[in-house]
Amino acid sequence: MRTLKASGNASLSTDPEENGHSEAVSEFSRDVIRGLTSPRKTLPCKYLYDEAGSLIFEQICELDDYYLTRTESEIFSKNLPAIAEALGRDVTMIEPGAGNCEKAQPLLAIMDTPRCYIPIDISPEILLAAESRIETALPGLQVQPVIGDFTMPESLGEKTAENKEVIFFPGSTIGNFTWEQARTLLQGFGSRLSAGDGLLLGVDLVKDSVILERAYHDDQHVTEAFNKNLLQRINRELNGDFDLDAFAHKAFYHPLRQRVEMHLVSLKSQRVNIDGVQIDFEEGETIHTENSHKYTLETLETLLADAGFHPQQYWTDKNKHYALCYADFA
Ligand SMILES: C[S@@+](CC[C@H](N)C(=O)[O-])C[C@H]1O[C@@H](n2cnc3c(N)ncnc32)[C@H](O)[C@@H]1O
């Protein structure tokens, strides 16, 4: 049985029935009950990504309406040599929330002798599949996957060598965090870094609300399936009895908060049982499942400065829908 590095003390087996599994389930249970018994019902968006959720997210990335992945990919493919040059040589790249690692691979392939790649994700299945793909495609590169929650500083580990390190954080994942959470998260990333290290960050920019809302409420209902998978996951893992047809997917842009909010709306007054706990819903009451904050280059610069990063270069698409930023850590 192969073991992976896990955040925390122990190494993690590739067999999900072993070691950290029951601990993870009880943390999931605690977070779900806490979120659904709070005055405004909410669920942490990281739980959207179990194995099924990660696969649905890959389908979302293929949708025409979901311009984010397509636009970010265009920016990468047009600017790959310049981005690789900004990152420098002999770099250790750490990717929190790496998912299928598809964005890192072409970048690592063109970088000047990258030393090591450390993808971190809470979804072990998708990370394991990506690890073997990258090792085959880029023999010679050290790949050290970590299964863990990147909001926990221990999942990033400590810097152990002198070479430059770059945190790679694409996919607008930063958008899932409020301003204060994003600053704390970036400061946590900074705690691993030293002066001269860097951050390559992908952010979605403020734009027309019609484009934004379509991206999170697509005609093919894939985002709806992604959102409702969270209820299915609770039914599966926590002995829940959510009736998926009694909830509707809702996504809207909140212009003041500059974010798209994703919710599940109870279509009737109903009671749901989870792990023996009864949760009552009124008709129209929602569970807030995800935020996707949008930035301007100015708000992004302020956020980065607050967390100790200094933007050096931006790459955007022709419509200015999305931006990649390389920032130095000082
Ligand atoms: C929006 S996807 C982005 C995936 C990939 N980086 C990309 O750009 O396409 C978010 C990824 O982060 C992972 N994730 C979300 N919250 C996490 C957390 N708190 N800790 C570790 N991984 C997390 C999910 O499993 C998923 O693979």
mmCIF file of C-alpha atoms and ligand atoms in Angstrom:
data_model
loop_
_atom_site.group_PDB
_atom_site.id
_atom_site.type_symbol
_atom_site.label_atom_id
_atom_site.label_comp_id
_atom_site.label_asym_id
_atom_site.label_seq_id
_atom_site.Cartn_x
_atom_site.Cartn_y
_atom_site.Cartn_z
ATOM 1 C CA MET A 1 0.000 0.000 0.000
ATOM 2 C CA ARG A 2 1.476 3.335 -1.075
ATOM 3 C CA THR A 3 1.285 6.257 1.310
ATOM 4 C CA LEU A 4 0.916 9.932 0.540
ATOM 5 C CA LYS A 5 2.011 12.851 2.595
ATOM 6 C CA ALA A 6 -0.977 14.132 4.542
ATOM 7 C CA SER A 7 -1.209 17.435 6.330
ATOM 8 C CA GLY A 8 -0.694 16.830 10.049
ATOM 9 C CA ASN A 9 1.565 14.247 11.629
ATOM 10 C CA ALA A 10 0.632 10.971 10.046
ATOM 11 C CA SER A 11 1.101 9.744 6.532
ATOM 12 C CA LEU A 12 -2.141 8.929 4.750
ATOM 13 C CA SER A 13 -2.899 5.621 3.144
ATOM 14 C CA THR A 14 -4.357 5.528 -0.347
ATOM 15 C CA ASP A 15 -7.091 3.286 1.074
ATOM 16 C CA PRO A 16 -9.839 5.665 2.195
ATOM 17 C CA GLU A 17 -11.137 3.091 4.709
ATOM 18 C CA GLU A 18 -7.929 3.423 6.683
ATOM 19 C CA ASN A 19 -6.613 6.087 9.073
ATOM 20 C CA GLY A 20 -7.983 9.646 8.633
ATOM 21 C CA HIS A 21 -11.282 8.550 7.063
ATOM 22 C CA SER A 22 -13.468 8.415 10.183
ATOM 23 C CA GLU A 23 -11.873 11.607 11.511
ATOM 24 C CA ALA A 24 -12.757 13.346 8.244
ATOM 25 C CA VAL A 25 -16.343 12.050 8.410
ATOM 26 C CA SER A 26 -16.849 13.368 11.942
ATOM 27 C CA GLU A 27 -15.403 16.764 10.945
ATOM 28 C CA PHE A 28 -17.781 16.790 7.978
ATOM 29 C CA SER A 29 -20.694 15.868 10.274
ATOM 30 C CA ARG A 30 -19.787 18.570 12.794
ATOM 31 C CA ASP A 31 -19.457 21.264 10.097
ATOM 32 C CA VAL A 32 -22.732 20.238 8.411
ATOM 33 C CA ILE A 33 -24.742 20.255 11.647
ATOM 34 C CA ARG A 34 -23.186 23.538 12.741
ATOM 35 C CA GLY A 35 -23.895 25.157 9.343
ATOM 36 C CA LEU A 36 -27.482 23.914 9.110
ATOM 37 C CA THR A 37 -28.412 24.872 12.671
ATOM 38 C CA SER A 38 -27.078 28.421 12.384
ATOM 39 C CA PRO A 39 -29.643 31.244 11.902
ATOM 40 C CA ARG A 40 -28.685 31.567 8.223
ATOM 41 C CA LYS A 41 -28.102 28.071 6.960
ATOM 42 C CA THR A 42 -24.783 27.564 5.257
ATOM 43 C CA LEU A 43 -22.389 24.759 4.269
ATOM 44 C CA PRO A 44 -18.618 25.128 3.719
ATOM 45 C CA CYS A 45 -17.943 25.069 -0.032
ATOM 46 C CA LYS A 46 -14.924 22.782 0.345
ATOM 47 C CA TYR A 47 -17.399 19.906 0.858
ATOM 48 C CA LEU A 48 -18.695 20.344 -2.695
ATOM 49 C CA TYR A 49 -15.558 18.474 -3.788
ATOM 50 C CA ASP A 50 -15.926 14.817 -2.970
ATOM 51 C CA GLU A 51 -15.024 12.396 -5.786
ATOM 52 C CA ALA A 52 -18.401 12.901 -7.527
ATOM 53 C CA GLY A 53 -18.268 16.697 -7.016
ATOM 54 C CA SER A 54 -14.745 16.923 -8.454
ATOM 55 C CA LEU A 55 -15.894 15.034 -11.558
ATOM 56 C CA ILE A 56 -18.917 17.324 -11.972
ATOM 57 C CA PHE A 57 -16.620 20.334 -11.529
ATOM 58 C CA GLU A 58 -14.532 19.044 -14.456
ATOM 59 C CA GLN A 59 -17.729 19.054 -16.561
ATOM 60 C CA ILE A 60 -18.470 22.626 -15.448
ATOM 61 C CA CYS A 61 -15.027 23.660 -16.699
ATOM 62 C CA GLU A 62 -16.003 22.376 -20.181
ATOM 63 C CA LEU A 63 -19.211 24.431 -20.378
ATOM 64 C CA ASP A 64 -19.435 27.358 -22.804
ATOM 65 C CA ASP A 65 -21.209 29.382 -20.115
ATOM 66 C CA TYR A 66 -18.370 28.819 -17.641
ATOM 67 C CA TYR A 67 -15.986 31.290 -19.266
ATOM 68 C CA LEU A 68 -13.522 31.183 -16.345
ATOM 69 C CA THR A 69 -11.576 28.031 -17.219
ATOM 70 C CA ARG A 70 -11.592 28.744 -20.952
ATOM 71 C CA THR A 71 -10.421 32.332 -20.443
ATOM 72 C CA GLU A 72 -7.734 31.400 -17.955
ATOM 73 C CA SER A 73 -6.492 28.676 -20.331
ATOM 74 C CA GLU A 74 -6.308 31.191 -23.181
ATOM 75 C CA ILE A 75 -4.260 33.551 -21.015
ATOM 76 C CA PHE A 76 -1.930 30.683 -20.123
ATOM 77 C CA SER A 77 -1.462 29.433 -23.648
ATOM 78 C CA LYS A 78 -0.769 32.918 -25.046
ATOM 79 C CA ASN A 79 1.684 33.843 -22.293
ATOM 80 C CA LEU A 80 3.236 30.583 -21.134
ATOM 81 C CA PRO A 81 6.903 31.499 -21.867
ATOM 82 C CA ALA A 82 6.542 34.920 -20.175
ATOM 83 C CA ILE A 83 4.825 33.355 -17.151
ATOM 84 C CA ALA A 84 7.526 30.672 -16.871
ATOM 85 C CA GLU A 85 10.187 33.391 -17.058
ATOM 86 C CA ALA A 86 8.509 35.396 -14.289
ATOM 87 C CA LEU A 87 8.536 32.295 -12.066
ATOM 88 C CA GLY A 88 12.252 31.724 -12.622
ATOM 89 C CA ARG A 89 14.481 28.651 -12.439
ATOM 90 C CA ASP A 90 14.961 25.844 -9.970
ATOM 91 C CA VAL A 91 11.593 26.556 -8.394
ATOM 92 C CA THR A 92 9.472 24.476 -6.020
ATOM 93 C CA MET A 93 5.843 24.975 -7.017
ATOM 94 C CA ILE A 94 3.125 24.485 -4.413
ATOM 95 C CA GLU A 95 -0.475 24.349 -5.644
ATOM 96 C CA PRO A 96 -3.254 24.599 -3.022
ATOM 97 C CA GLY A 97 -6.524 23.116 -4.360
ATOM 98 C CA ALA A 98 -4.720 21.570 -7.320
ATOM 99 C CA GLY A 99 -7.649 19.394 -8.435
ATOM 100 C CA ASN A 100 -6.643 17.555 -11.613
ATOM 101 C CA CYS A 101 -3.362 19.579 -11.841
ATOM 102 C CA GLU A 102 -4.069 20.269 -15.514
ATOM 103 C CA LYS A 103 -2.949 23.889 -15.338
ATOM 104 C CA ALA A 104 0.345 23.164 -13.627
ATOM 105 C CA GLN A 105 1.497 20.490 -16.058
ATOM 106 C CA PRO A 106 2.174 22.651 -19.172
ATOM 107 C CA LEU A 107 3.717 25.317 -16.991
ATOM 108 C CA LEU A 108 6.050 22.847 -15.281
ATOM 109 C CA ALA A 109 6.933 21.436 -18.704
ATOM 110 C CA ILE A 110 8.178 24.810 -19.951
ATOM 111 C CA MET A 111 9.765 26.110 -16.705
ATOM 112 C CA ASP A 112 13.528 26.151 -16.334
ATOM 113 C CA THR A 113 14.418 23.021 -14.297
ATOM 114 C CA PRO A 114 11.547 23.085 -11.770
ATOM 115 C CA ARG A 115 12.740 21.263 -8.673
ATOM 116 C CA CYS A 116 9.576 19.965 -7.075
ATOM 117 C CA TYR A 117 5.786 20.142 -7.434
ATOM 118 C CA ILE A 118 3.585 19.935 -4.315
ATOM 119 C CA PRO A 119 -0.130 19.742 -5.209
ATOM 120 C CA ILE A 120 -2.496 19.965 -2.220
ATOM 121 C CA ASP A 121 -6.162 18.951 -2.310
ATOM 122 C CA ILE A 122 -8.865 17.608 -0.031
ATOM 123 C CA SER A 123 -10.116 15.276 -2.732
ATOM 124 C CA PRO A 124 -7.655 12.327 -2.745
ATOM 125 C CA GLU A 125 -8.960 10.479 -5.813
ATOM 126 C CA ILE A 126 -8.465 13.351 -8.246
ATOM 127 C CA LEU A 127 -5.021 14.135 -6.805
ATOM 128 C CA LEU A 128 -3.811 10.542 -7.108
ATOM 129 C CA ALA A 129 -4.899 10.298 -10.732
ATOM 130 C CA ALA A 130 -3.117 13.570 -11.531
ATOM 131 C CA GLU A 131 0.056 12.529 -9.729
ATOM 132 C CA SER A 132 0.640 9.475 -11.894
ATOM 133 C CA ARG A 133 -0.190 11.440 -15.055
ATOM 134 C CA ILE A 134 2.343 14.173 -14.213
ATOM 135 C CA GLU A 135 5.050 11.716 -13.192
ATOM 136 C CA THR A 136 4.663 9.973 -16.544
ATOM 137 C CA ALA A 137 4.613 13.212 -18.536
ATOM 138 C CA LEU A 138 7.464 14.891 -16.667
ATOM 139 C CA PRO A 139 9.915 12.213 -15.544
ATOM 140 C CA GLY A 140 12.582 13.675 -13.309
ATOM 141 C CA LEU A 141 10.260 16.143 -11.599
ATOM 142 C CA GLN A 142 9.700 15.384 -7.913
ATOM 143 C CA VAL A 143 5.946 15.284 -7.225
ATOM 144 C CA GLN A 144 4.868 15.327 -3.569
ATOM 145 C CA PRO A 145 1.061 15.362 -3.299
ATOM 146 C CA VAL A 146 -0.486 16.365 0.001
ATOM 147 C CA ILE A 147 -4.044 15.484 0.947
ATOM 148 C CA GLY A 148 -5.244 18.221 3.218
ATOM 149 C CA ASP A 149 -7.173 21.402 3.779
ATOM 150 C CA PHE A 150 -5.098 24.287 2.444
ATOM 151 C CA THR A 151 -6.758 26.693 4.903
ATOM 152 C CA MET A 152 -4.879 24.844 7.659
ATOM 153 C CA PRO A 153 -1.321 26.209 7.740
ATOM 154 C CA GLU A 154 0.113 22.733 8.483
ATOM 155 C CA SER A 155 -1.067 21.447 5.078
ATOM 156 C CA LEU A 156 1.442 23.766 3.381
ATOM 157 C CA GLY A 157 4.307 22.428 5.473
ATOM 158 C CA GLU A 158 7.567 24.284 5.993
ATOM 159 C CA LYS A 159 10.180 25.400 3.555
ATOM 160 C CA THR A 160 13.158 23.068 3.880
ATOM 161 C CA ALA A 161 15.479 24.173 1.052
ATOM 162 C CA GLU A 162 17.017 27.433 -0.122
ATOM 163 C CA ASN A 163 15.601 27.423 -3.635
ATOM 164 C CA LYS A 164 12.809 29.749 -4.755
ATOM 165 C CA GLU A 165 9.225 28.710 -4.025
ATOM 166 C CA VAL A 166 6.089 29.812 -5.836
ATOM 167 C CA ILE A 167 2.519 29.278 -4.674
ATOM 168 C CA PHE A 168 0.363 28.560 -7.717
ATOM 169 C CA PHE A 169 -3.296 29.409 -7.009
ATOM 170 C CA PRO A 170 -5.283 29.496 -10.253
ATOM 171 C CA GLY A 171 -8.929 28.767 -11.035
ATOM 172 C CA SER A 172 -10.314 31.765 -9.098
ATOM 173 C CA THR A 173 -10.307 29.576 -5.974
ATOM 174 C CA ILE A 174 -9.404 32.725 -3.987
ATOM 175 C CA GLY A 175 -12.912 33.936 -4.964
ATOM 176 C CA ASN A 176 -14.471 31.371 -2.612
ATOM 177 C CA PHE A 177 -13.194 33.395 0.336
ATOM 178 C CA THR A 178 -14.452 36.693 1.754
ATOM 179 C CA TRP A 179 -11.963 39.567 1.825
ATOM 180 C CA GLU A 180 -10.896 38.828 5.427
ATOM 181 C CA GLN A 181 -10.677 35.092 4.781
ATOM 182 C CA ALA A 182 -8.680 35.683 1.582
ATOM 183 C CA ARG A 183 -6.226 37.933 3.413
ATOM 184 C CA THR A 184 -5.786 35.355 6.191
ATOM 185 C CA LEU A 185 -5.348 32.604 3.593
ATOM 186 C CA LEU A 186 -2.693 34.545 1.663
ATOM 187 C CA GLN A 187 -0.924 35.430 4.907
ATOM 188 C CA GLY A 188 -0.942 31.696 5.696
ATOM 189 C CA PHE A 189 0.646 30.998 2.287
ATOM 190 C CA GLY A 190 3.208 33.694 3.105
ATOM 191 C CA SER A 191 4.161 31.917 6.322
ATOM 192 C CA ARG A 192 5.844 29.226 4.198
ATOM 193 C CA LEU A 193 7.633 31.717 1.945
ATOM 194 C CA SER A 194 10.731 33.855 2.253
ATOM 195 C CA ALA A 195 11.605 37.167 0.577
ATOM 196 C CA GLY A 196 11.916 36.739 -3.179
ATOM 197 C CA ASP A 197 9.479 33.805 -3.339
ATOM 198 C CA GLY A 198 6.286 34.348 -5.302
ATOM 199 C CA LEU A 199 2.604 33.810 -5.919
ATOM 200 C CA LEU A 200 0.924 33.148 -9.266
ATOM 201 C CA LEU A 201 -2.756 33.880 -8.720
ATOM 202 C CA GLY A 202 -5.805 33.582 -11.009
ATOM 203 C CA VAL A 203 -8.753 35.891 -10.272
ATOM 204 C CA ASP A 204 -12.068 36.458 -11.937
ATOM 205 C CA LEU A 205 -12.756 40.124 -12.661
ATOM 206 C CA VAL A 206 -15.929 42.153 -12.069
ATOM 207 C CA LYS A 207 -18.060 42.165 -15.220
ATOM 208 C CA ASP A 208 -21.612 42.241 -16.584
ATOM 209 C CA SER A 209 -23.901 40.392 -14.164
ATOM 210 C CA VAL A 210 -25.611 38.482 -17.014
ATOM 211 C CA ILE A 211 -22.313 36.813 -17.957
ATOM 212 C CA LEU A 212 -21.553 36.127 -14.303
ATOM 213 C CA GLU A 213 -24.913 34.603 -13.473
ATOM 214 C CA ARG A 214 -24.980 32.402 -16.578
ATOM 215 C CA ALA A 215 -21.633 30.916 -15.552
ATOM 216 C CA TYR A 216 -23.165 29.653 -12.293
ATOM 217 C CA HIS A 217 -26.606 28.787 -13.637
ATOM 218 C CA ASP A 218 -25.951 27.029 -16.934
ATOM 219 C CA ASP A 219 -28.645 25.788 -19.320
ATOM 220 C CA GLN A 220 -27.439 22.207 -19.015
ATOM 221 C CA HIS A 221 -27.969 22.212 -15.227
ATOM 222 C CA VAL A 222 -24.448 20.958 -14.541
ATOM 223 C CA THR A 223 -23.869 23.577 -11.820
ATOM 224 C CA GLU A 224 -27.199 22.582 -10.320
ATOM 225 C CA ALA A 225 -25.966 18.962 -10.168
ATOM 226 C CA PHE A 226 -22.710 20.187 -8.575
ATOM 227 C CA ASN A 227 -24.619 22.119 -5.914
ATOM 228 C CA LYS A 228 -27.114 19.337 -5.189
ATOM 229 C CA ASN A 229 -24.336 16.744 -4.983
ATOM 230 C CA LEU A 230 -23.598 18.279 -1.590
ATOM 231 C CA LEU A 231 -27.025 17.134 -0.358
ATOM 232 C CA GLN A 232 -26.441 13.729 -1.927
ATOM 233 C CA ARG A 233 -23.071 13.546 -0.184
ATOM 234 C CA ILE A 234 -24.759 14.301 3.161
ATOM 235 C CA ASN A 235 -27.338 11.567 2.456
ATOM 236 C CA ARG A 236 -24.562 9.125 1.545
ATOM 237 C CA GLU A 237 -22.001 9.867 4.227
ATOM 238 C CA LEU A 238 -24.091 11.175 7.125
ATOM 239 C CA ASN A 239 -27.199 9.086 6.821
ATOM 240 C CA GLY A 240 -29.236 12.088 5.681
ATOM 241 C CA ASP A 241 -32.650 12.044 4.027
ATOM 242 C CA PHE A 242 -32.622 15.171 1.834
ATOM 243 C CA ASP A 243 -35.180 14.997 -0.979
ATOM 244 C CA LEU A 244 -33.162 16.560 -3.826
ATOM 245 C CA ASP A 245 -36.328 17.481 -5.736
ATOM 246 C CA ALA A 246 -37.495 19.574 -2.800
ATOM 247 C CA PHE A 247 -34.566 22.003 -3.247
ATOM 248 C CA ALA A 248 -33.772 24.325 -6.152
ATOM 249 C CA HIS A 249 -30.385 25.615 -7.274
ATOM 250 C CA LYS A 250 -30.071 29.407 -7.168
ATOM 251 C CA ALA A 251 -27.111 31.604 -8.173
ATOM 252 C CA PHE A 252 -27.079 35.399 -8.337
ATOM 253 C CA TYR A 253 -24.604 38.268 -8.472
ATOM 254 C CA HIS A 254 -24.521 40.549 -5.434
ATOM 255 C CA PRO A 255 -23.134 43.832 -6.825
ATOM 256 C CA LEU A 256 -22.317 45.419 -3.462
ATOM 257 C CA ARG A 257 -20.396 42.382 -2.257
ATOM 258 C CA GLN A 258 -19.026 41.816 -5.763
ATOM 259 C CA ARG A 259 -19.688 38.124 -5.589
ATOM 260 C CA VAL A 260 -21.831 35.388 -7.075
ATOM 261 C CA GLU A 261 -23.649 33.511 -4.328
ATOM 262 C CA MET A 262 -24.799 29.957 -4.787
ATOM 263 C CA HIS A 263 -27.704 28.671 -2.688
ATOM 264 C CA LEU A 264 -30.094 25.725 -2.404
ATOM 265 C CA VAL A 265 -33.659 26.912 -1.849
ATOM 266 C CA SER A 266 -36.158 24.801 0.075
ATOM 267 C CA LEU A 267 -39.245 24.512 -2.141
ATOM 268 C CA LYS A 268 -41.548 23.753 0.798
ATOM 269 C CA SER A 269 -41.651 23.647 4.536
ATOM 270 C CA GLN A 270 -39.902 20.403 5.433
ATOM 271 C CA ARG A 271 -37.854 18.492 8.005
ATOM 272 C CA VAL A 272 -34.587 16.731 7.167
ATOM 273 C CA ASN A 273 -32.750 14.209 9.380
ATOM 274 C CA ILE A 274 -28.963 14.116 9.389
ATOM 275 C CA ASP A 275 -26.987 11.843 11.682
ATOM 276 C CA GLY A 276 -30.054 11.722 13.961
ATOM 277 C CA VAL A 277 -30.389 15.533 14.101
ATOM 278 C CA GLN A 278 -33.618 17.114 12.821
ATOM 279 C CA ILE A 279 -33.249 20.237 10.670
ATOM 280 C CA ASP A 280 -36.371 22.257 9.813
ATOM 281 C CA PHE A 281 -36.667 24.346 6.656
ATOM 282 C CA GLU A 282 -39.273 26.959 5.890
ATOM 283 C CA GLU A 283 -40.486 27.322 2.326
ATOM 284 C CA GLY A 284 -38.071 29.658 0.517
ATOM 285 C CA GLU A 285 -35.327 29.308 3.148
ATOM 286 C CA THR A 286 -31.897 28.801 1.615
ATOM 287 C CA ILE A 287 -28.629 27.022 2.328
ATOM 288 C CA HIS A 288 -25.747 29.257 1.235
ATOM 289 C CA THR A 289 -23.260 26.850 -0.347
ATOM 290 C CA GLU A 290 -20.641 28.961 -2.137
ATOM 291 C CA ASN A 291 -19.346 32.478 -2.756
ATOM 292 C CA SER A 292 -17.326 33.446 -5.830
ATOM 293 C CA HIS A 293 -15.865 36.887 -5.277
ATOM 294 C CA LYS A 294 -14.895 39.033 -8.252
ATOM 295 C CA TYR A 295 -12.031 41.499 -8.228
ATOM 296 C CA THR A 296 -10.837 44.604 -10.026
ATOM 297 C CA LEU A 297 -7.085 45.008 -10.521
ATOM 298 C CA GLU A 298 -7.228 47.709 -7.821
ATOM 299 C CA THR A 299 -9.005 45.569 -5.192
ATOM 300 C CA LEU A 300 -6.685 42.683 -6.025
ATOM 301 C CA GLU A 301 -3.614 44.863 -5.535
ATOM 302 C CA THR A 302 -4.916 46.043 -2.147
ATOM 303 C CA LEU A 303 -5.617 42.464 -1.034
ATOM 304 C CA LEU A 304 -2.150 41.312 -2.086
ATOM 305 C CA ALA A 305 -0.428 44.255 -0.393
ATOM 306 C CA ASP A 306 -2.386 43.543 2.819
ATOM 307 C CA ALA A 307 -0.983 40.004 2.785
ATOM 308 C CA GLY A 308 2.637 40.995 2.003
ATOM 309 C CA PHE A 309 2.692 40.401 -1.769
ATOM 310 C CA HIS A 310 3.725 42.910 -4.434
ATOM 311 C CA PRO A 311 2.260 42.451 -7.917
ATOM 312 C CA GLN A 312 4.939 42.362 -10.611
ATOM 313 C CA GLN A 313 3.023 41.380 -13.716
ATOM 314 C CA TYR A 314 -0.572 40.930 -14.885
ATOM 315 C CA TRP A 315 -1.857 38.957 -17.854
ATOM 316 C CA THR A 316 -5.487 39.372 -18.927
ATOM 317 C CA ASP A 317 -7.701 38.391 -21.863
ATOM 318 C CA LYS A 318 -8.923 40.854 -24.481
ATOM 319 C CA ASN A 319 -12.306 41.322 -22.714
ATOM 320 C CA LYS A 320 -10.636 41.815 -19.324
ATOM 321 C CA HIS A 321 -12.820 39.069 -17.882
ATOM 322 C CA TYR A 322 -10.043 37.327 -15.991
ATOM 323 C CA ALA A 323 -6.547 38.071 -14.715
ATOM 324 C CA LEU A 324 -3.431 36.159 -13.809
ATOM 325 C CA CYS A 325 -1.071 37.985 -11.512
ATOM 326 C CA TYR A 326 2.497 37.205 -10.537
ATOM 327 C CA ALA A 327 3.431 38.809 -7.205
ATOM 328 C CA ASP A 328 6.643 38.794 -5.201
ATOM 329 C CA PHE A 329 6.644 38.020 -1.525
ATOM 330 C CA ALA A 330 8.563 40.565 0.525
HETATM 331 C C1 LIG B 1 -12.293 25.690 -8.166
HETATM 332 S S1 LIG B 1 -11.442 24.134 -8.079
HETATM 333 C C2 LIG B 1 -9.923 24.605 -8.858
HETATM 334 C C3 LIG B 1 -9.133 23.415 -9.321
HETATM 335 C C4 LIG B 1 -7.848 23.793 -10.057
HETATM 336 N N1 LIG B 1 -6.900 24.479 -9.192
HETATM 337 C C5 LIG B 1 -8.162 24.639 -11.253
HETATM 338 O O1 LIG B 1 -7.714 25.773 -11.305
HETATM 339 O O2 LIG B 1 -8.870 24.165 -12.157
HETATM 340 C C6 LIG B 1 -11.053 24.033 -6.415
HETATM 341 C C7 LIG B 1 -10.186 22.833 -5.994
HETATM 342 O O3 LIG B 1 -9.754 23.064 -4.679
HETATM 343 C C8 LIG B 1 -10.038 21.940 -3.846
HETATM 344 N N2 LIG B 1 -10.371 22.509 -2.548
HETATM 345 C C9 LIG B 1 -11.417 23.330 -2.237
HETATM 346 N N3 LIG B 1 -11.320 23.725 -0.968
HETATM 347 C C10 LIG B 1 -10.187 23.143 -0.465
HETATM 348 C C11 LIG B 1 -9.546 23.184 0.795
HETATM 349 N N4 LIG B 1 -10.037 23.924 1.801
HETATM 350 N N5 LIG B 1 -8.400 22.494 0.950
HETATM 351 C C12 LIG B 1 -7.874 21.743 -0.066
HETATM 352 N N6 LIG B 1 -8.448 21.674 -1.286
HETATM 353 C C13 LIG B 1 -9.583 22.359 -1.481
HETATM 354 C C14 LIG B 1 -11.181 21.211 -4.495
HETATM 355 O O4 LIG B 1 -11.179 19.838 -4.170
HETATM 356 C C15 LIG B 1 -10.904 21.497 -5.982
HETATM 357 O O5 LIG B 1 -10.054 20.501 -6.525
#
